[in-house]
Structures are given as structure tokens and as C-alpha cells.
Tab-separated table of C-alpha atoms in Angstrom:
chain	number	residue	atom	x	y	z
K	1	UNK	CA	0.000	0.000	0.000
K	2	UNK	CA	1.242	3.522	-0.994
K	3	UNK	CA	1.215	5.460	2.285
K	4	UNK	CA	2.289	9.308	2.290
K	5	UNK	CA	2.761	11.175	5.195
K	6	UNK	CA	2.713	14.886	5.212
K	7	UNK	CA	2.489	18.049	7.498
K	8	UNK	CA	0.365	20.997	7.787
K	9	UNK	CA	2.403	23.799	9.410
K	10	UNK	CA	3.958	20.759	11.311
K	11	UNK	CA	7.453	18.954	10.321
K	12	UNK	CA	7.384	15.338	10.033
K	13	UNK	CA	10.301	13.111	11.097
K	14	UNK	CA	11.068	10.180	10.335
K	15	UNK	CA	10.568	8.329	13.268
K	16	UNK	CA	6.553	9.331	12.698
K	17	UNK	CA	6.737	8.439	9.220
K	18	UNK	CA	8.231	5.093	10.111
K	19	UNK	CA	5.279	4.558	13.126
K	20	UNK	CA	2.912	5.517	10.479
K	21	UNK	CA	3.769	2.915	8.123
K	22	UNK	CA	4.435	0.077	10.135
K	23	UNK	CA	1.035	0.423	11.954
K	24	UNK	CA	-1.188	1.185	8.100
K	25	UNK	CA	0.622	-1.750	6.500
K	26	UNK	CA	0.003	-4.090	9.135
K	27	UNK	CA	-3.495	-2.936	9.416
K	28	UNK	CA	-4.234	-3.922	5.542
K	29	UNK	CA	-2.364	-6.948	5.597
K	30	UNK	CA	-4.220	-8.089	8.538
K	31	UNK	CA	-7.594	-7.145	6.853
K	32	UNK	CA	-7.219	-6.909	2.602
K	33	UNK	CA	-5.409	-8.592	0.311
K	34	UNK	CA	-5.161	-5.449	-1.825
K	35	UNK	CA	-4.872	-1.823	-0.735
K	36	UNK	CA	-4.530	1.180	-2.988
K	37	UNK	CA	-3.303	3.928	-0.590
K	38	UNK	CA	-3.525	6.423	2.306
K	39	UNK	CA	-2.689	9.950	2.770
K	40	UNK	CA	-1.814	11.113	6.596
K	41	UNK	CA	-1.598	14.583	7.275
K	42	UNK	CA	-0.348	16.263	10.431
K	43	UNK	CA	-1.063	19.614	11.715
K	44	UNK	CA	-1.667	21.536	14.707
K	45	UNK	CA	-4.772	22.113	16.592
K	46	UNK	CA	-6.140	24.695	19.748
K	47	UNK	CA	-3.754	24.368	22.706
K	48	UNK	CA	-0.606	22.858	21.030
K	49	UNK	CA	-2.426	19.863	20.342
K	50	UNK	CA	-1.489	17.705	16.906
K	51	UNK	CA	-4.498	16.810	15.211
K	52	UNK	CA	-4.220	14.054	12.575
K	53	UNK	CA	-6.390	12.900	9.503
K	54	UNK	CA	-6.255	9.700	7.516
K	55	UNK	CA	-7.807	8.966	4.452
K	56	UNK	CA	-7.490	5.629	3.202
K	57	UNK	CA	-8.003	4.418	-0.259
K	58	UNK	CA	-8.309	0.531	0.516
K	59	UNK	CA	-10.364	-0.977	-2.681
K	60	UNK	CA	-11.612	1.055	-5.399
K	61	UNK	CA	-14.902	2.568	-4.286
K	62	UNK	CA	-14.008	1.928	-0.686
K	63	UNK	CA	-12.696	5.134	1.032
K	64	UNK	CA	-12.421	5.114	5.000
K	65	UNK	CA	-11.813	8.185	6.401
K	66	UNK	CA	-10.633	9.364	10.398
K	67	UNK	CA	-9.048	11.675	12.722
K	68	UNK	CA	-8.002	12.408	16.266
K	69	UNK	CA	-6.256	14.996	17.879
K	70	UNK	CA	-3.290	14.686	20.788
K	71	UNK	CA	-0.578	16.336	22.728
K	72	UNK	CA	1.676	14.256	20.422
K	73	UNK	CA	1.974	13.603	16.837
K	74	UNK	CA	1.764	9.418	18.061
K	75	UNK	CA	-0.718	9.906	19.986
K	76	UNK	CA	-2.869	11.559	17.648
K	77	UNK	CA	-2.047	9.329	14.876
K	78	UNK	CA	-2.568	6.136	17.047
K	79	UNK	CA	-6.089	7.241	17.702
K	80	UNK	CA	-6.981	7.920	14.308
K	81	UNK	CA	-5.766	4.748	13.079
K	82	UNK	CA	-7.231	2.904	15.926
K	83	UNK	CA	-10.791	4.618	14.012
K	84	UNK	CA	-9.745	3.133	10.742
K	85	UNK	CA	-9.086	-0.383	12.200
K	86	UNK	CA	-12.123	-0.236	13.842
K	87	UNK	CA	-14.386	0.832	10.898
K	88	UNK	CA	-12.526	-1.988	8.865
K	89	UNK	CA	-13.485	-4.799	11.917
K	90	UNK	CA	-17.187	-3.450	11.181
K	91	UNK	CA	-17.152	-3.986	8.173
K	92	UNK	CA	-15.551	-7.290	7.512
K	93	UNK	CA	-18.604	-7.938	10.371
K	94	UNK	CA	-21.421	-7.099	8.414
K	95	UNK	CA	-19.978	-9.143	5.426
K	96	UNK	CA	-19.590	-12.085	7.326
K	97	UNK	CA	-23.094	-11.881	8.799
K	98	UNK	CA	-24.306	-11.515	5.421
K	99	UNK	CA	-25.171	-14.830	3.413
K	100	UNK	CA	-25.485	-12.868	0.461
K	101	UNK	CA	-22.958	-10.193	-0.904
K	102	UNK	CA	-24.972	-7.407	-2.862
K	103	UNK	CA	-24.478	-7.069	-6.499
K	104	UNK	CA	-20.622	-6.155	-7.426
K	105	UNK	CA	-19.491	-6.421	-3.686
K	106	UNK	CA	-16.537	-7.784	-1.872
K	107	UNK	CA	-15.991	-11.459	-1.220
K	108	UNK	CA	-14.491	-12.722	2.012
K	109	UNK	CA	-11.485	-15.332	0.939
K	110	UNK	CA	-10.442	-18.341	4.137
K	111	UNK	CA	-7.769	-16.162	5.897
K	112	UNK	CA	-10.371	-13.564	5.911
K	113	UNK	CA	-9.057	-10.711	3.558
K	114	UNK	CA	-11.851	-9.100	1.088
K	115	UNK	CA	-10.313	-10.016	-2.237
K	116	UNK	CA	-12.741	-8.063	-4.543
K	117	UNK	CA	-14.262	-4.229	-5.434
K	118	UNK	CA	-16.765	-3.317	-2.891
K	119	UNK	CA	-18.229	-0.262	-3.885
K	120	UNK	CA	-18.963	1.408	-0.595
K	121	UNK	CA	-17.631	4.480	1.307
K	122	UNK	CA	-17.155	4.628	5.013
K	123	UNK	CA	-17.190	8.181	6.474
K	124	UNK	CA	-15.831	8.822	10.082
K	125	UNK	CA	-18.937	10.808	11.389
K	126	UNK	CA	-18.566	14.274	12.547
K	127	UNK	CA	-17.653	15.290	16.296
K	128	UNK	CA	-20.601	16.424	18.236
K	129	UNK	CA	-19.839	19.474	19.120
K	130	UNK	CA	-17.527	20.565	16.123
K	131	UNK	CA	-19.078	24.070	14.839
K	132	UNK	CA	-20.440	23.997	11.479
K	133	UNK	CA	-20.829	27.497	9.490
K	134	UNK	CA	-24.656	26.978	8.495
K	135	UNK	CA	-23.651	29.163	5.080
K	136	UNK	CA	-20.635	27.011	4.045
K	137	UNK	CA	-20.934	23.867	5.412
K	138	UNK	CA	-17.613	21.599	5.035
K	139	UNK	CA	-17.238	19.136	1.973
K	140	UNK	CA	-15.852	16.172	4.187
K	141	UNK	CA	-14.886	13.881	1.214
K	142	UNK	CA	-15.847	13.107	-1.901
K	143	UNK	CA	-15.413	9.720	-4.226
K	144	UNK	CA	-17.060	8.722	-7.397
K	145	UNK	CA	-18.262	5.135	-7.479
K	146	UNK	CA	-21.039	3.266	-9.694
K	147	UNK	CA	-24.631	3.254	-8.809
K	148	UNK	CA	-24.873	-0.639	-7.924
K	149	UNK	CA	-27.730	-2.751	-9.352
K	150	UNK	CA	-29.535	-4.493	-6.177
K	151	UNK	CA	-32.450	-5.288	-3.961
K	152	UNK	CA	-33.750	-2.966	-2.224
K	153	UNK	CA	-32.404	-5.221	0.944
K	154	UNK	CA	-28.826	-5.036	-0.395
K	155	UNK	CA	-29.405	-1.424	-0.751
K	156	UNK	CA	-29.846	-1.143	2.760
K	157	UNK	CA	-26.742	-3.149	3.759
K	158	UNK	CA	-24.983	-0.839	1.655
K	159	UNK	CA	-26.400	1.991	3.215
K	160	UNK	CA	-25.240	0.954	6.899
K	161	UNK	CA	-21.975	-0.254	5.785
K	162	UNK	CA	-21.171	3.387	4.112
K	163	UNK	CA	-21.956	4.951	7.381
K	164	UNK	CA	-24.045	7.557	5.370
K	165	UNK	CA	-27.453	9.012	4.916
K	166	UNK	CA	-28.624	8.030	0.988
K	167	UNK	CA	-27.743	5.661	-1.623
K	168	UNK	CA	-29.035	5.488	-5.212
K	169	UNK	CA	-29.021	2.387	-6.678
K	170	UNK	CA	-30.766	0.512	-9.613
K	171	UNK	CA	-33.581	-1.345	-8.278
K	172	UNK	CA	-32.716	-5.494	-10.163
K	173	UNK	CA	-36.708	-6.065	-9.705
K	174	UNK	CA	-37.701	-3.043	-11.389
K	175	UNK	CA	-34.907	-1.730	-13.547
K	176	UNK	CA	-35.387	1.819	-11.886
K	177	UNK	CA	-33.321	3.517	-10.175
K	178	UNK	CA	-34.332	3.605	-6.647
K	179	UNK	CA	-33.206	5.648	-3.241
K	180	UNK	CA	-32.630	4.596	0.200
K	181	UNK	CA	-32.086	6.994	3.324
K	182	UNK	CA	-31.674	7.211	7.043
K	183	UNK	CA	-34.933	9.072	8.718
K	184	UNK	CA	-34.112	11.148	11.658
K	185	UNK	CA	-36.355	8.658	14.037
K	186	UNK	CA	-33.374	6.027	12.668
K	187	UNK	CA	-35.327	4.107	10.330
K	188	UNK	CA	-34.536	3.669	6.933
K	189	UNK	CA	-36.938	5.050	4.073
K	190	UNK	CA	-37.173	4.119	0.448
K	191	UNK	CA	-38.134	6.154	-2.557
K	192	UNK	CA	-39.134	4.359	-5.627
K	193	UNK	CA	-40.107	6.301	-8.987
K	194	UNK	CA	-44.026	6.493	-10.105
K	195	UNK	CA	-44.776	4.774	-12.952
K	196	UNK	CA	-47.283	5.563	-15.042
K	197	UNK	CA	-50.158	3.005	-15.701
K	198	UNK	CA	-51.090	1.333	-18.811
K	199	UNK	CA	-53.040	3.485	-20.968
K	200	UNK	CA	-52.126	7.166	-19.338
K	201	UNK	CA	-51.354	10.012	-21.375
């Protein structure tokens, strides 16, 4: 896995950079048989603090993303990877509870790596009580990936296993496409075209 390392207003030794990808690699090689790549970046946060953000590129389509902040650049870094590992144990979770991997998802191999595209995003969700400008609200990462073909069950997994709020997807029963969404009670809703009837104008 290609993993860079870089520094916002912060220098980066290489003692960190060495930490950094000891601890990634063995995370992927304990979890995928193929990983793309990660990008760490350093920088400094209120009261001296480090603060440190990972975005990982482990399949194609699958983007994790996490960060923690520390009074040192290891400790910071340890606790956002610790996110990452644990949004990859998740995940590998829900695939092995699930009998049946959606259209174009990942397949689980014997020693447990996922050894195909899976097609989903996993976003680390936002702190609490960060501050958000209402007016400009922040783009926290963006990925293009194919609108999957699948049941509207599948569609679901997908949705949980992104960590997100929507998915469109191409409904296999009906051929449309189709959208599923988190409701603010927690339950999930699904929007499905109209089709006209026979016979209208």
C-alpha cells in the first residue's frame, strides 16, 4: 500500500513516518489482500495539540476516512488509526453476517481478507460538538463510485456499511433507479419512482 505522510504547518520526522507505516501496512495486511493507498496529514490544533487525519483508499470505491487529535503527533495518529481499524473490523462484520454479498461487492477469501471491489464508502462521522458554518458547510470527502444494481435489501446493507445518509441504486426487480435513506427517528426510508399506468397520457 502507498502510504504518504505529510504536514500541515507541522514537520514530520522520520521516526513518525516510520510509526505511520508500520502500523497502516500491518493494518491492511491483517484485513485486505489489496490496498490502494492512504494519505496522513499532520497539523496543529487549539492548545498545542497535533491533530491528525487519515484517508485511506483501501479498494476502489471503498474510502475510509478518520481523525483524532493529541498532545503528540503518536498519539494523535494512534487514535486515528485505531478509528480506521475499527471501521474496517465493522465492516468485515457485516460481510460475514451476510449470506449474500450485494451485487458487485466484496468477497471474504479463508484467511479472511476481502479479495474483490466493494463499492462502498465509510465516512468517520462528525464530532458532536464541532461548529459547522450553516452558510458554508464543510465538503468532508468526496469519491465517485457506480450506482450498484440491487435489492432494495442489499441497498440497505450498503447503506449501513457506508456509514451515510442516501444511496441510489438501480432497483434489479424493477430496472429503476431507486433511493434509500436514514430518517431522523433512525429508520430507513425508500423512494421508488411512479410509474405511469397502462393506458395514461
Amino acid at each position: 500500500m502507498d502510504i504518504r505522510v505529510s504536514g500541515h504547518q507541522v514537520a514530520t520526522g522520520e521516526a513518525i513516518k516510520v510509526h505511520v507505516d508500520e502500523r497502516l501496512q500491518a493494518i491492511a495486511t491483517k484485513y485486505f489482500a489489496r490496498a490502494i493507498s492512504a494519505q496522513v496529514t499532520f497539523g496543529r490544533g487549539p492548545h498545542e495539540a497535533f491533530t491528525c487525519d487519515i484517508v485511506a483508499h483501501v479498494m476502489q470505491g471503498l474510502v475510509l476516512k478518520a481523525n483524532n487529535s493529541g498532545m503528540e503527533a503518536h498519539v494523535a495518529f494512534d487514535g486515528a488509526a485505531d478509528k480506521i481499524e475499527k471501521q474496517l473490523r465493522r465492516y468485515m462484520r457485516r460481510l460475514k453476517d451476510r449470506s449474500a454479498v450485494p451485487a458487485g461487492g466484496a468477497t471474504i477469501a479463508d484467511d479472511g481478507t476481502v479479495t474483490d471491489n466493494a463499492g462502498y464508502t465509510v465516512f468517520q462521522d462528525q464530532a458532536e460538538d464541532e461548529d459547522v458554518e450553516g452558510d458554508f458547510p464543510p465538503i468532508v470527502a468526496e469519491t465517485r463510485v457506480d450506482v450498484p444494481d440491487a435489492t432494495v435489501s442489499d441497498a440497505v446493507m450498503m447503506l449501513d456499511l457506508r456509514n451515510t445518509t442516501a444511496l441510489l441504486f438501480r432497483n434489479v426487480g424493477s430496472g429503476a433507479y431507486n433511493m434509500v435513506y436514514r430518517r431522523g427517528d433512525g429508520t430507513i426510508g425508500w423512494v421508488e419512482p411512479h410509474r405511469a399506468t397502462d393506458g395514461a397520457a
